[in-house]
Amino acid sequence: MHHFHYKDGEMYGEDVPVATIAEAVGTPFYLYAHATLVQHFKAFDGAFEGARHLTCFSMKSNSNLAILRLFAGLGGGVDIVSGGELFRALQAGIDPKKIVYSGVGKREEDLQFALSSDILMFNVESSQELMRLNEIAGTMKKKAGIAIRVNPDVDPKTHPYISTGLRENKFGIDIREAPEQYTVAAGLKHIRVLGVSCHIGSQLTEVGPFVDAVAKLMGLLGELEKAGIPVTFLDLGGGLGITYDQEDPPHPREYAGAIKQMVSRSNITLIFEPGRVIVGNAGILVAKVLYTKSTAEKNFIVVDAAMNDLMRPSLYNSFHAIQPVRKKGKGKLQADIVGPICESGDFLAKDREVDAYEPGDLLAVMSAGAYGFSMSSTYNSRPRVAEVMVRGDHFYSIRKRETYEDLVRGEEIPDFLLNG
Ligand SMILES: *Cc1c(COP(=O)(O)O)cnc(C)c1O
C-alpha cells in the first residue's frame, strides 16, 4: 500500500495534489509519502515483534537525511556500505550502536572512521579485510565487533545483477570456509566475534531462498558454538521484494513467520537490513512531458527526467509503472518514455501502453523510492533533482534541486591553462 492516489482524476501525495508540488518546486523531482515510509518501516519491524531484533535500514537504497532521521525516530539503525554513508547516518542522528557496515572494499580511512564512531559491527567479507581491521583497531587501541558475511550459496531467483548469495558472486566468504575464518577471528586480539551475517540478493519474491539461507546459517551457528565461539547476532541482510508490476512478494509477516520459528530456540538477536521493501513504493519521480514524436516504428514521449535521475530501467531493464498526474481521458497509445540524454539506453519505460500525453503534461514514475535518487548522477551535466516529502496536507523540501554552480563545485583549471 502507498499514499499516492487519485481524487477526481488528479493524483495526490497524501492530501496534496502532485501538480501543486510540481508548481512549487519545478520538475523533475522525487516525492516521498511520509505515511508510507512510517507504515512500511513499522510493518517490517513490527513483523518481528516478540523476537529480539534490530532493523538496520539499508541506506544505499535511499540516503536522504530526512528519511534517515524519520527511521531513527522509529528506533531504526542503518546498514552502511561506505564512509560517506556513515557520515550521513551520524548527521541524521542514527545511534552508532545500531550501525552495521557491509561491503567487499572497505578502505582503511573508512575502517578508522567507523572504529572511532563505535559502530555496532563490521560485516567482514574477506580474510584480508579481517586482518586489516584487526591491525587498524590495534593501532587505535580498540576492539572491532565483527560478523563474517558468509555466502550460503542459495539462488535468490532474482536479476543476476542483484543476486549476491551464489558461490560465483564477489560477496562474503564461502560458508564452507567460514568455521576456519571464525577460528582465526576468535584468536585476534583486536577483534570481537559478535555474529554471522549474510545478504543473498535483492527484490526476492519468495520466502524459500531466505529459509534455505537461514537453515545453512543455523547450521554454522551450531558448529561455532561447539567450537567455543558463540555468537549473539544473526544478520540476515535485506532483499525482500516489492510490487513494481505483477510481482506478488511475501508480506514481511510471512517472511517473519518463516524465519522466527527457525531461530526461536537460540538467544540470538536478529538483524535485518531491508532497503527496497521500506522505501520503494513510498516514492515517485515526477516528470514533465517536453515533446512527443513518432517514427515509422515507434512513438516516443520525451520527458525532462532521464537515466541520470532514475537509472534502474537502463541498468536492469526494470519496470516502473507510468501514471498520469492528471487523467485527461484522451486515449492511450503504445510508446517509449525517454529522457533528454544522448544515449539510446536513456529510457524510463519501453513499449508501454500509456496515456496520450501532450507537452506540458506531468507524469509519475511509480515505485521510485528505492535506488532512485541514491543512484542518480549528473551525467550530461544535469543537476540532480529536488526531493520532497509530503505529510498530510503539507509538503517539505528535503533536498534542494542542484544548481549549475553545484555542478562545477570543486573543479579547478590549472594556471598553465589559464595563462597559456
Ligand atoms: C543492498 C543491500 C541490502 C538491501 O537490499 P534490499 O533489497 O534493498 O532490501 C542489504 N544488505 C546489504 C549488504 C546490501 O548490499
Short mmCIF file of C-alpha atoms and ligand atoms in Angstrom, two decimals:
data_model
loop_
_atom_site.label_atom_id
_atom_site.label_comp_id
_atom_site.label_asym_id
_atom_site.label_seq_id
_atom_site.Cartn_x
_atom_site.Cartn_y
_atom_site.Cartn_z
CA MET A 1 0.00 0.00 0.00
CA HIS A 2 1.15 3.53 -0.69
CA HIS A 3 -0.28 7.01 -0.33
CA PHE A 4 -0.35 8.14 -3.96
CA HIS A 5 -3.94 8.05 -5.12
CA TYR A 6 -6.47 9.79 -7.38
CA LYS A 7 -9.25 12.18 -6.47
CA ASP A 8 -11.37 13.36 -9.42
CA GLY A 9 -8.71 12.25 -11.87
CA GLU A 10 -5.98 14.17 -10.03
CA MET A 11 -3.02 12.39 -8.41
CA TYR A 12 -2.38 13.21 -4.76
CA GLY A 13 0.55 12.51 -2.49
CA GLU A 14 -1.27 12.08 0.83
CA ASP A 15 -3.54 15.17 0.88
CA VAL A 16 -1.67 17.37 -1.59
CA PRO A 17 -2.17 17.39 -5.38
CA VAL A 18 1.10 16.34 -7.01
CA ALA A 19 0.62 19.15 -9.55
CA THR A 20 0.66 21.71 -6.72
CA ILE A 21 4.06 20.44 -5.57
CA ALA A 22 5.34 20.45 -9.16
CA GLU A 23 4.32 24.08 -9.47
CA ALA A 24 6.22 24.95 -6.29
CA VAL A 25 9.47 23.04 -6.88
CA GLY A 26 9.58 22.55 -10.66
CA THR A 27 10.26 19.22 -12.39
CA PRO A 28 11.64 16.61 -12.23
CA PHE A 29 11.50 15.79 -8.53
CA TYR A 30 11.24 12.82 -6.20
CA LEU A 31 8.24 12.80 -3.90
CA TYR A 32 8.04 10.61 -0.80
CA ALA A 33 4.91 9.98 1.26
CA HIS A 34 5.67 10.23 4.98
CA ALA A 35 2.75 7.95 5.90
CA THR A 36 4.01 5.19 3.58
CA LEU A 37 7.54 5.41 4.95
CA VAL A 38 6.24 5.05 8.50
CA GLN A 39 3.79 2.31 7.59
CA HIS A 40 6.40 0.25 5.76
CA PHE A 41 9.02 0.61 8.47
CA LYS A 42 6.53 -0.43 11.12
CA ALA A 43 5.16 -3.29 9.02
CA PHE A 44 8.66 -4.73 8.73
CA ASP A 45 9.89 -4.01 12.23
CA GLY A 46 6.57 -4.99 13.81
CA ALA A 47 6.53 -8.32 11.99
CA PHE A 48 9.39 -9.45 14.23
CA GLU A 49 7.78 -8.34 17.45
CA GLY A 50 8.44 -10.94 20.12
CA ALA A 51 11.82 -11.82 18.66
CA ARG A 52 14.87 -9.84 19.73
CA HIS A 53 15.80 -7.90 16.63
CA LEU A 54 17.19 -4.71 15.15
CA THR A 55 16.04 -3.21 11.86
CA CYS A 56 19.00 -1.58 10.11
CA PHE A 57 17.64 0.26 7.08
CA SER A 58 19.91 -0.29 4.08
CA MET A 59 20.70 3.32 3.35
CA LYS A 60 22.16 2.75 -0.09
CA SER A 61 18.54 2.41 -1.24
CA ASN A 62 17.79 5.96 -0.08
CA SER A 63 20.20 8.03 1.96
CA ASN A 64 18.34 11.34 2.29
CA LEU A 65 18.94 12.79 5.77
CA ALA A 66 15.26 13.47 6.42
CA ILE A 67 14.32 9.88 5.64
CA LEU A 68 17.12 8.51 7.84
CA ARG A 69 16.03 10.83 10.62
CA LEU A 70 12.48 9.53 10.33
CA PHE A 71 13.65 5.92 10.73
CA ALA A 72 15.94 6.88 13.62
CA GLY A 73 12.86 8.24 15.37
CA LEU A 74 11.15 4.88 14.87
CA GLY A 75 14.05 3.09 16.57
CA GLY A 76 15.82 2.07 13.38
CA GLY A 77 19.52 1.64 12.73
CA VAL A 78 21.24 1.51 9.36
CA ASP A 79 23.32 -0.76 7.20
CA ILE A 80 26.13 1.26 5.61
CA VAL A 81 28.50 0.42 2.77
CA SER A 82 30.89 3.38 2.84
CA GLY A 83 32.40 6.12 4.98
CA GLY A 84 30.15 8.59 3.21
CA GLU A 85 27.10 6.67 4.32
CA LEU A 86 28.45 6.59 7.89
CA PHE A 87 28.83 10.37 7.76
CA ARG A 88 25.23 10.76 6.56
CA ALA A 89 23.93 8.37 9.21
CA LEU A 90 25.65 10.29 12.01
CA GLN A 91 24.43 13.60 10.58
CA ALA A 92 20.89 12.22 10.65
CA GLY A 93 21.21 11.19 14.29
CA ILE A 94 21.37 7.42 13.89
CA ASP A 95 22.67 5.70 17.04
CA PRO A 96 26.16 4.34 16.17
CA LYS A 97 25.34 1.24 18.22
CA LYS A 98 22.69 0.49 15.59
CA ILE A 99 25.04 0.70 12.61
CA VAL A 100 26.37 -2.31 10.73
CA TYR A 101 28.96 -1.92 7.99
CA SER A 102 28.90 -4.17 4.91
CA GLY A 103 30.87 -4.17 1.65
CA VAL A 104 33.76 -6.00 0.00
CA GLY A 105 36.01 -2.97 -0.37
CA LYS A 106 36.15 -1.08 2.90
CA ARG A 107 39.01 1.43 2.74
CA GLU A 108 41.48 1.97 5.57
CA GLU A 109 40.23 5.50 6.34
CA ASP A 110 36.63 4.24 6.35
CA LEU A 111 37.52 1.45 8.80
CA GLN A 112 39.19 4.06 11.03
CA PHE A 113 36.18 6.36 10.81
CA ALA A 114 33.82 3.50 11.71
CA LEU A 115 36.03 2.35 14.60
CA SER A 116 36.25 5.86 16.03
CA SER A 117 32.46 6.16 15.71
CA ASP A 118 31.99 2.97 17.76
CA ILE A 119 29.56 1.30 15.36
CA LEU A 120 27.93 -1.97 16.36
CA MET A 121 29.51 -4.36 13.90
CA PHE A 122 31.59 -4.83 10.76
CA ASN A 123 30.30 -7.43 8.33
CA VAL A 124 33.69 -8.71 7.20
CA GLU A 125 33.81 -10.03 3.64
CA SER A 126 37.34 -11.46 3.29
CA SER A 127 40.23 -12.78 5.36
CA GLN A 128 42.41 -9.86 4.26
CA GLU A 129 39.79 -7.41 5.48
CA LEU A 130 39.71 -9.23 8.82
CA MET A 131 43.48 -8.89 9.21
CA ARG A 132 43.47 -5.25 8.17
CA LEU A 133 40.64 -4.45 10.59
CA ASN A 134 42.49 -6.17 13.45
CA GLU A 135 45.63 -4.19 12.64
CA ILE A 136 43.86 -0.83 12.46
CA ALA A 137 41.83 -1.50 15.61
CA GLY A 138 45.12 -2.34 17.33
CA THR A 139 46.75 0.96 16.43
CA MET A 140 43.62 2.73 17.66
CA LYS A 141 43.53 0.66 20.87
CA LYS A 142 40.03 -0.53 20.02
CA LYS A 143 38.27 -3.83 19.64
CA ALA A 144 36.24 -4.24 16.47
CA GLY A 145 32.94 -6.11 16.72
CA ILE A 146 32.51 -8.32 13.70
CA ALA A 147 30.31 -10.76 11.90
CA ILE A 148 31.66 -12.69 8.98
CA ARG A 149 29.47 -12.28 5.94
CA VAL A 150 29.04 -15.77 4.65
CA ASN A 151 27.98 -16.76 1.20
CA PRO A 152 25.47 -19.56 1.75
CA ASP A 153 25.26 -20.45 -1.95
CA VAL A 154 21.50 -20.17 -2.35
CA ASP A 155 19.82 -18.98 -5.52
CA PRO A 156 17.66 -15.93 -4.76
CA LYS A 157 15.95 -16.28 -8.17
CA THR A 158 16.26 -12.59 -8.92
CA HIS A 159 18.02 -10.43 -11.54
CA PRO A 160 21.67 -11.56 -11.88
CA TYR A 161 22.96 -8.02 -11.14
CA ILE A 162 21.23 -8.05 -7.75
CA SER A 163 21.90 -11.67 -6.82
CA THR A 164 24.66 -11.82 -4.21
CA GLY A 165 24.44 -15.13 -2.38
CA LEU A 166 25.67 -17.52 -5.04
CA ARG A 167 29.15 -19.03 -4.88
CA GLU A 168 30.07 -17.19 -8.09
CA ASN A 169 29.29 -13.73 -6.59
CA LYS A 170 32.01 -11.47 -5.14
CA PHE A 171 30.32 -11.15 -1.75
CA GLY A 172 31.16 -12.76 1.56
CA ILE A 173 33.16 -15.84 2.44
CA ASP A 174 32.15 -19.31 1.28
CA ILE A 175 30.13 -20.84 4.10
CA ARG A 176 32.33 -23.96 3.93
CA GLU A 177 35.39 -21.85 4.78
CA ALA A 178 33.60 -19.83 7.46
CA PRO A 179 34.42 -22.04 10.50
CA GLU A 180 38.12 -21.72 9.76
CA GLN A 181 37.85 -17.94 9.43
CA TYR A 182 35.93 -17.72 12.69
CA THR A 183 38.68 -19.65 14.46
CA VAL A 184 41.20 -17.16 13.11
CA ALA A 185 38.97 -14.21 14.09
CA ALA A 186 38.45 -15.54 17.61
CA GLY A 187 42.21 -15.60 18.08
CA LEU A 188 42.77 -12.00 17.02
CA LYS A 189 43.47 -9.55 19.81
CA HIS A 190 41.52 -6.60 18.48
CA ILE A 191 38.53 -8.45 17.09
CA ARG A 192 35.41 -9.38 18.99
CA VAL A 193 33.30 -12.00 17.24
CA LEU A 194 29.67 -10.93 17.55
CA GLY A 195 27.71 -12.51 14.77
CA VAL A 196 27.12 -14.22 11.49
CA SER A 197 25.75 -12.28 8.55
CA CYS A 198 24.54 -12.82 5.00
CA HIS A 199 22.67 -10.98 2.27
CA ILE A 200 21.62 -13.20 -0.58
CA GLY A 201 20.19 -10.73 -3.06
CA SER A 202 17.60 -8.10 -3.73
CA GLN A 203 14.00 -7.99 -4.94
CA LEU A 204 13.26 -11.54 -3.76
CA THR A 205 9.65 -12.52 -4.33
CA GLU A 206 9.66 -15.83 -2.46
CA VAL A 207 10.40 -16.82 1.13
CA GLY A 208 12.09 -20.07 0.09
CA PRO A 209 15.62 -18.76 -0.57
CA PHE A 210 15.61 -16.92 2.79
CA VAL A 211 14.57 -20.11 4.57
CA ASP A 212 17.35 -22.04 2.82
CA ALA A 213 19.89 -19.42 3.85
CA VAL A 214 18.72 -19.36 7.48
CA ALA A 215 18.89 -23.16 7.65
CA LYS A 216 22.51 -23.06 6.49
CA LEU A 217 23.37 -20.22 8.87
CA MET A 218 21.80 -22.02 11.83
CA GLY A 219 23.99 -24.99 10.97
CA LEU A 220 27.03 -22.74 11.08
CA LEU A 221 25.90 -21.21 14.39
CA GLY A 222 25.71 -24.70 15.91
CA GLU A 223 29.17 -25.54 14.63
CA LEU A 224 30.60 -22.32 16.07
CA GLU A 225 29.01 -22.94 19.42
CA LYS A 226 30.61 -26.39 19.55
CA ALA A 227 33.95 -24.81 18.69
CA GLY A 228 33.57 -22.44 21.65
CA ILE A 229 32.81 -19.37 19.53
CA PRO A 230 29.26 -18.41 20.47
CA VAL A 231 27.68 -15.51 18.59
CA THR A 232 24.85 -13.19 19.61
CA PHE A 233 23.79 -11.61 16.31
CA LEU A 234 22.35 -13.23 13.23
CA ASP A 235 22.23 -10.65 10.42
CA LEU A 236 20.03 -11.83 7.57
CA GLY A 237 20.60 -8.82 5.31
CA GLY A 238 17.86 -7.32 3.18
CA GLY A 239 16.30 -8.40 -0.06
CA LEU A 240 12.57 -8.63 0.42
CA GLY A 241 10.96 -7.60 -2.88
CA ILE A 242 8.14 -5.23 -3.74
CA THR A 243 5.45 -4.98 -6.39
CA TYR A 244 6.64 -2.94 -9.37
CA ASP A 245 4.35 -4.62 -11.89
CA GLN A 246 2.75 -8.04 -11.36
CA GLU A 247 5.11 -9.42 -8.70
CA ASP A 248 3.50 -10.86 -5.62
CA PRO A 249 6.20 -10.77 -2.93
CA PRO A 250 5.56 -12.12 0.56
CA HIS A 251 4.39 -9.67 3.22
CA PRO A 252 7.01 -9.06 5.95
CA ARG A 253 4.65 -11.01 8.23
CA GLU A 254 5.04 -14.16 6.09
CA TYR A 255 8.79 -13.66 5.95
CA ALA A 256 8.93 -13.19 9.73
CA GLY A 257 6.66 -16.18 10.29
CA ALA A 258 9.00 -18.46 8.37
CA ILE A 259 12.18 -17.12 10.00
CA LYS A 260 11.10 -16.68 13.61
CA GLN A 261 10.38 -20.34 14.27
CA MET A 262 13.76 -21.34 12.82
CA VAL A 263 15.71 -19.23 15.33
CA SER A 264 13.36 -19.31 18.32
CA ARG A 265 15.43 -21.81 20.25
CA SER A 266 18.54 -19.68 20.50
CA ASN A 267 19.13 -16.46 22.42
CA ILE A 268 20.05 -14.61 19.28
CA THR A 269 19.35 -11.03 18.26
CA LEU A 270 18.27 -10.90 14.64
CA ILE A 271 19.47 -8.04 12.45
CA PHE A 272 17.73 -7.12 9.21
CA GLU A 273 18.92 -4.75 6.51
CA PRO A 274 15.80 -4.01 4.48
CA GLY A 275 16.00 -1.24 1.88
CA ARG A 276 13.68 -1.56 -1.07
CA VAL A 277 10.73 -3.03 0.85
CA ILE A 278 10.61 0.04 3.08
CA VAL A 279 11.16 2.93 0.68
CA GLY A 280 10.49 1.54 -2.81
CA ASN A 281 6.79 2.19 -3.02
CA ALA A 282 6.97 5.25 -0.79
CA GLY A 283 8.45 7.39 -3.56
CA ILE A 284 7.69 8.53 -7.09
CA LEU A 285 9.61 10.51 -9.68
CA VAL A 286 7.53 13.29 -11.21
CA ALA A 287 8.47 14.47 -14.70
CA LYS A 288 7.08 16.81 -17.31
CA VAL A 289 6.44 15.89 -20.93
CA LEU A 290 8.60 18.04 -23.23
CA TYR A 291 7.75 16.67 -26.66
CA THR A 292 6.08 13.77 -28.36
CA LYS A 293 7.31 12.32 -31.62
CA SER A 294 6.64 9.35 -33.83
CA THR A 295 8.80 7.43 -36.24
CA ALA A 296 7.60 4.74 -38.64
CA GLU A 297 8.39 2.21 -35.90
CA LYS A 298 7.60 3.88 -32.63
CA ASN A 299 6.04 6.61 -30.57
CA PHE A 300 8.27 8.49 -28.20
CA ILE A 301 7.29 10.63 -25.26
CA VAL A 302 10.25 12.81 -24.31
CA VAL A 303 10.21 13.89 -20.66
CA ASP A 304 12.51 16.09 -18.58
CA ALA A 305 13.67 13.21 -16.33
CA ALA A 306 16.32 10.83 -17.60
CA MET A 307 18.51 7.83 -16.83
CA ASN A 308 20.78 10.00 -14.69
CA ASP A 309 17.80 10.69 -12.41
CA LEU A 310 16.46 7.12 -12.36
CA MET A 311 18.96 4.55 -13.54
CA ARG A 312 17.07 1.32 -12.87
CA PRO A 313 15.34 0.95 -16.26
CA SER A 314 18.63 1.46 -18.14
CA LEU A 315 20.74 -0.60 -15.75
CA TYR A 316 18.47 -3.58 -15.03
CA ASN A 317 15.77 -3.11 -17.64
CA SER A 318 13.45 -2.75 -14.66
CA PHE A 319 9.78 -1.97 -14.88
CA HIS A 320 8.33 1.17 -13.34
CA ALA A 321 4.64 1.91 -13.85
CA ILE A 322 3.97 5.26 -15.53
CA GLN A 323 0.90 7.13 -14.34
CA PRO A 324 -0.58 10.49 -15.30
CA VAL A 325 -0.61 13.23 -12.67
CA ARG A 326 -3.89 14.39 -14.22
CA LYS A 327 -6.10 11.89 -16.04
CA LYS A 328 -7.28 13.57 -19.24
CA GLY A 329 -9.06 10.67 -20.90
CA LYS A 330 -7.56 11.41 -24.33
CA GLY A 331 -6.99 7.75 -25.16
CA LYS A 332 -3.97 5.50 -24.97
CA LEU A 333 -1.03 4.66 -27.16
CA GLN A 334 1.99 2.39 -27.21
CA ALA A 335 5.14 4.42 -26.58
CA ASP A 336 8.64 4.63 -25.14
CA ILE A 337 9.06 7.17 -22.34
CA VAL A 338 12.53 8.62 -22.90
CA GLY A 339 14.72 11.35 -21.41
CA PRO A 340 16.93 14.03 -22.97
CA ILE A 341 20.22 12.16 -22.50
CA CYS A 342 22.33 11.32 -25.54
CA GLU A 343 22.17 7.54 -25.10
CA SER A 344 19.76 5.05 -26.62
CA GLY A 345 19.68 3.39 -23.20
CA ASP A 346 18.05 6.50 -21.81
CA PHE A 347 14.51 5.33 -21.25
CA LEU A 348 12.15 5.15 -18.29
CA ALA A 349 9.68 2.76 -19.95
CA LYS A 350 9.69 0.80 -23.19
CA ASP A 351 6.82 -0.26 -25.46
CA ARG A 352 4.32 0.75 -22.84
CA GLU A 353 0.62 1.36 -23.17
CA VAL A 354 0.31 4.86 -21.71
CA ASP A 355 -2.00 7.88 -21.82
CA ALA A 356 -1.77 10.06 -24.92
CA TYR A 357 0.40 12.66 -23.18
CA GLU A 358 0.90 16.12 -24.60
CA PRO A 359 3.72 18.60 -24.00
CA GLY A 360 3.38 20.16 -20.56
CA ASP A 361 1.59 17.16 -19.02
CA LEU A 362 3.03 15.72 -15.82
CA LEU A 363 3.57 12.02 -15.28
CA ALA A 364 4.69 9.95 -12.33
CA VAL A 365 7.23 7.14 -12.49
CA MET A 366 5.97 4.90 -9.72
CA SER A 367 7.89 2.80 -7.14
CA ALA A 368 10.94 5.04 -7.42
CA GLY A 369 11.73 5.48 -3.71
CA ALA A 370 14.49 2.86 -3.60
CA TYR A 371 17.65 3.03 -5.72
CA GLY A 372 16.20 6.12 -7.38
CA PHE A 373 17.78 9.33 -6.19
CA SER A 374 20.57 7.42 -4.44
CA MET A 375 21.78 6.05 -7.78
CA SER A 376 21.42 9.33 -9.62
CA SER A 377 24.29 11.20 -11.23
CA THR A 378 24.92 14.44 -13.05
CA TYR A 379 25.64 12.78 -16.40
CA ASN A 380 25.18 15.19 -19.33
CA SER A 381 25.75 17.92 -16.70
CA ARG A 382 22.21 17.63 -15.48
CA PRO A 383 21.90 18.97 -11.90
CA ARG A 384 20.46 16.37 -9.55
CA VAL A 385 16.76 16.84 -8.92
CA ALA A 386 14.86 18.02 -5.85
CA GLU A 387 13.45 15.68 -3.20
CA VAL A 388 10.22 16.45 -1.40
CA MET A 389 8.39 14.77 1.48
CA VAL A 390 4.64 15.11 1.78
CA ARG A 391 2.93 14.64 5.13
CA GLY A 392 -0.82 15.16 5.40
CA ASP A 393 -1.66 18.46 3.74
CA HIS A 394 1.89 19.84 3.95
CA PHE A 395 4.95 19.20 1.85
CA TYR A 396 8.58 19.82 2.70
CA SER A 397 11.72 20.24 0.63
CA ILE A 398 14.17 17.59 1.85
CA ARG A 399 16.76 18.32 -0.80
CA LYS A 400 17.09 21.37 -3.00
CA ARG A 401 17.47 20.96 -6.70
CA GLU A 402 21.15 21.34 -7.61
CA THR A 403 22.29 24.44 -9.48
CA TYR A 404 24.77 24.86 -12.33
CA GLU A 405 27.19 26.20 -9.69
CA ASP A 406 26.84 22.90 -7.81
CA LEU A 407 27.84 21.09 -11.00
CA VAL A 408 31.28 22.71 -11.16
CA ARG A 409 31.98 22.94 -7.44
CA GLY A 410 35.46 21.66 -6.71
CA GLU A 411 36.67 21.81 -10.31
CA GLU A 412 39.82 23.76 -11.00
CA ILE A 413 41.62 24.99 -14.09
CA PRO A 414 45.44 24.86 -13.60
CA ASP A 415 47.31 28.13 -14.09
CA PHE A 416 49.15 26.89 -17.16
CA LEU A 417 45.82 26.59 -18.95
CA LEU A 418 44.63 29.99 -17.82
CA ASN A 419 47.81 31.83 -18.81
CA GLY A 420 48.75 29.85 -21.86
C1 LIG B 1 21.74 -3.75 -0.95
C2 LIG B 1 21.91 -4.41 0.35
C3 LIG B 1 20.82 -4.51 1.24
C4 LIG B 1 19.43 -4.03 0.92
O1 LIG B 1 18.81 -4.76 -0.07
P1 LIG B 1 17.26 -4.54 -0.39
O2 LIG B 1 16.97 -5.49 -1.46
O3 LIG B 1 17.09 -3.12 -0.82
O4 LIG B 1 16.48 -4.84 0.86
C5 LIG B 1 21.06 -5.08 2.49
N1 LIG B 1 22.30 -5.53 2.84
C6 LIG B 1 23.34 -5.45 2.00
C7 LIG B 1 24.65 -5.97 2.45
C8 LIG B 1 23.18 -4.90 0.73
O5 LIG B 1 24.23 -4.85 -0.09
#
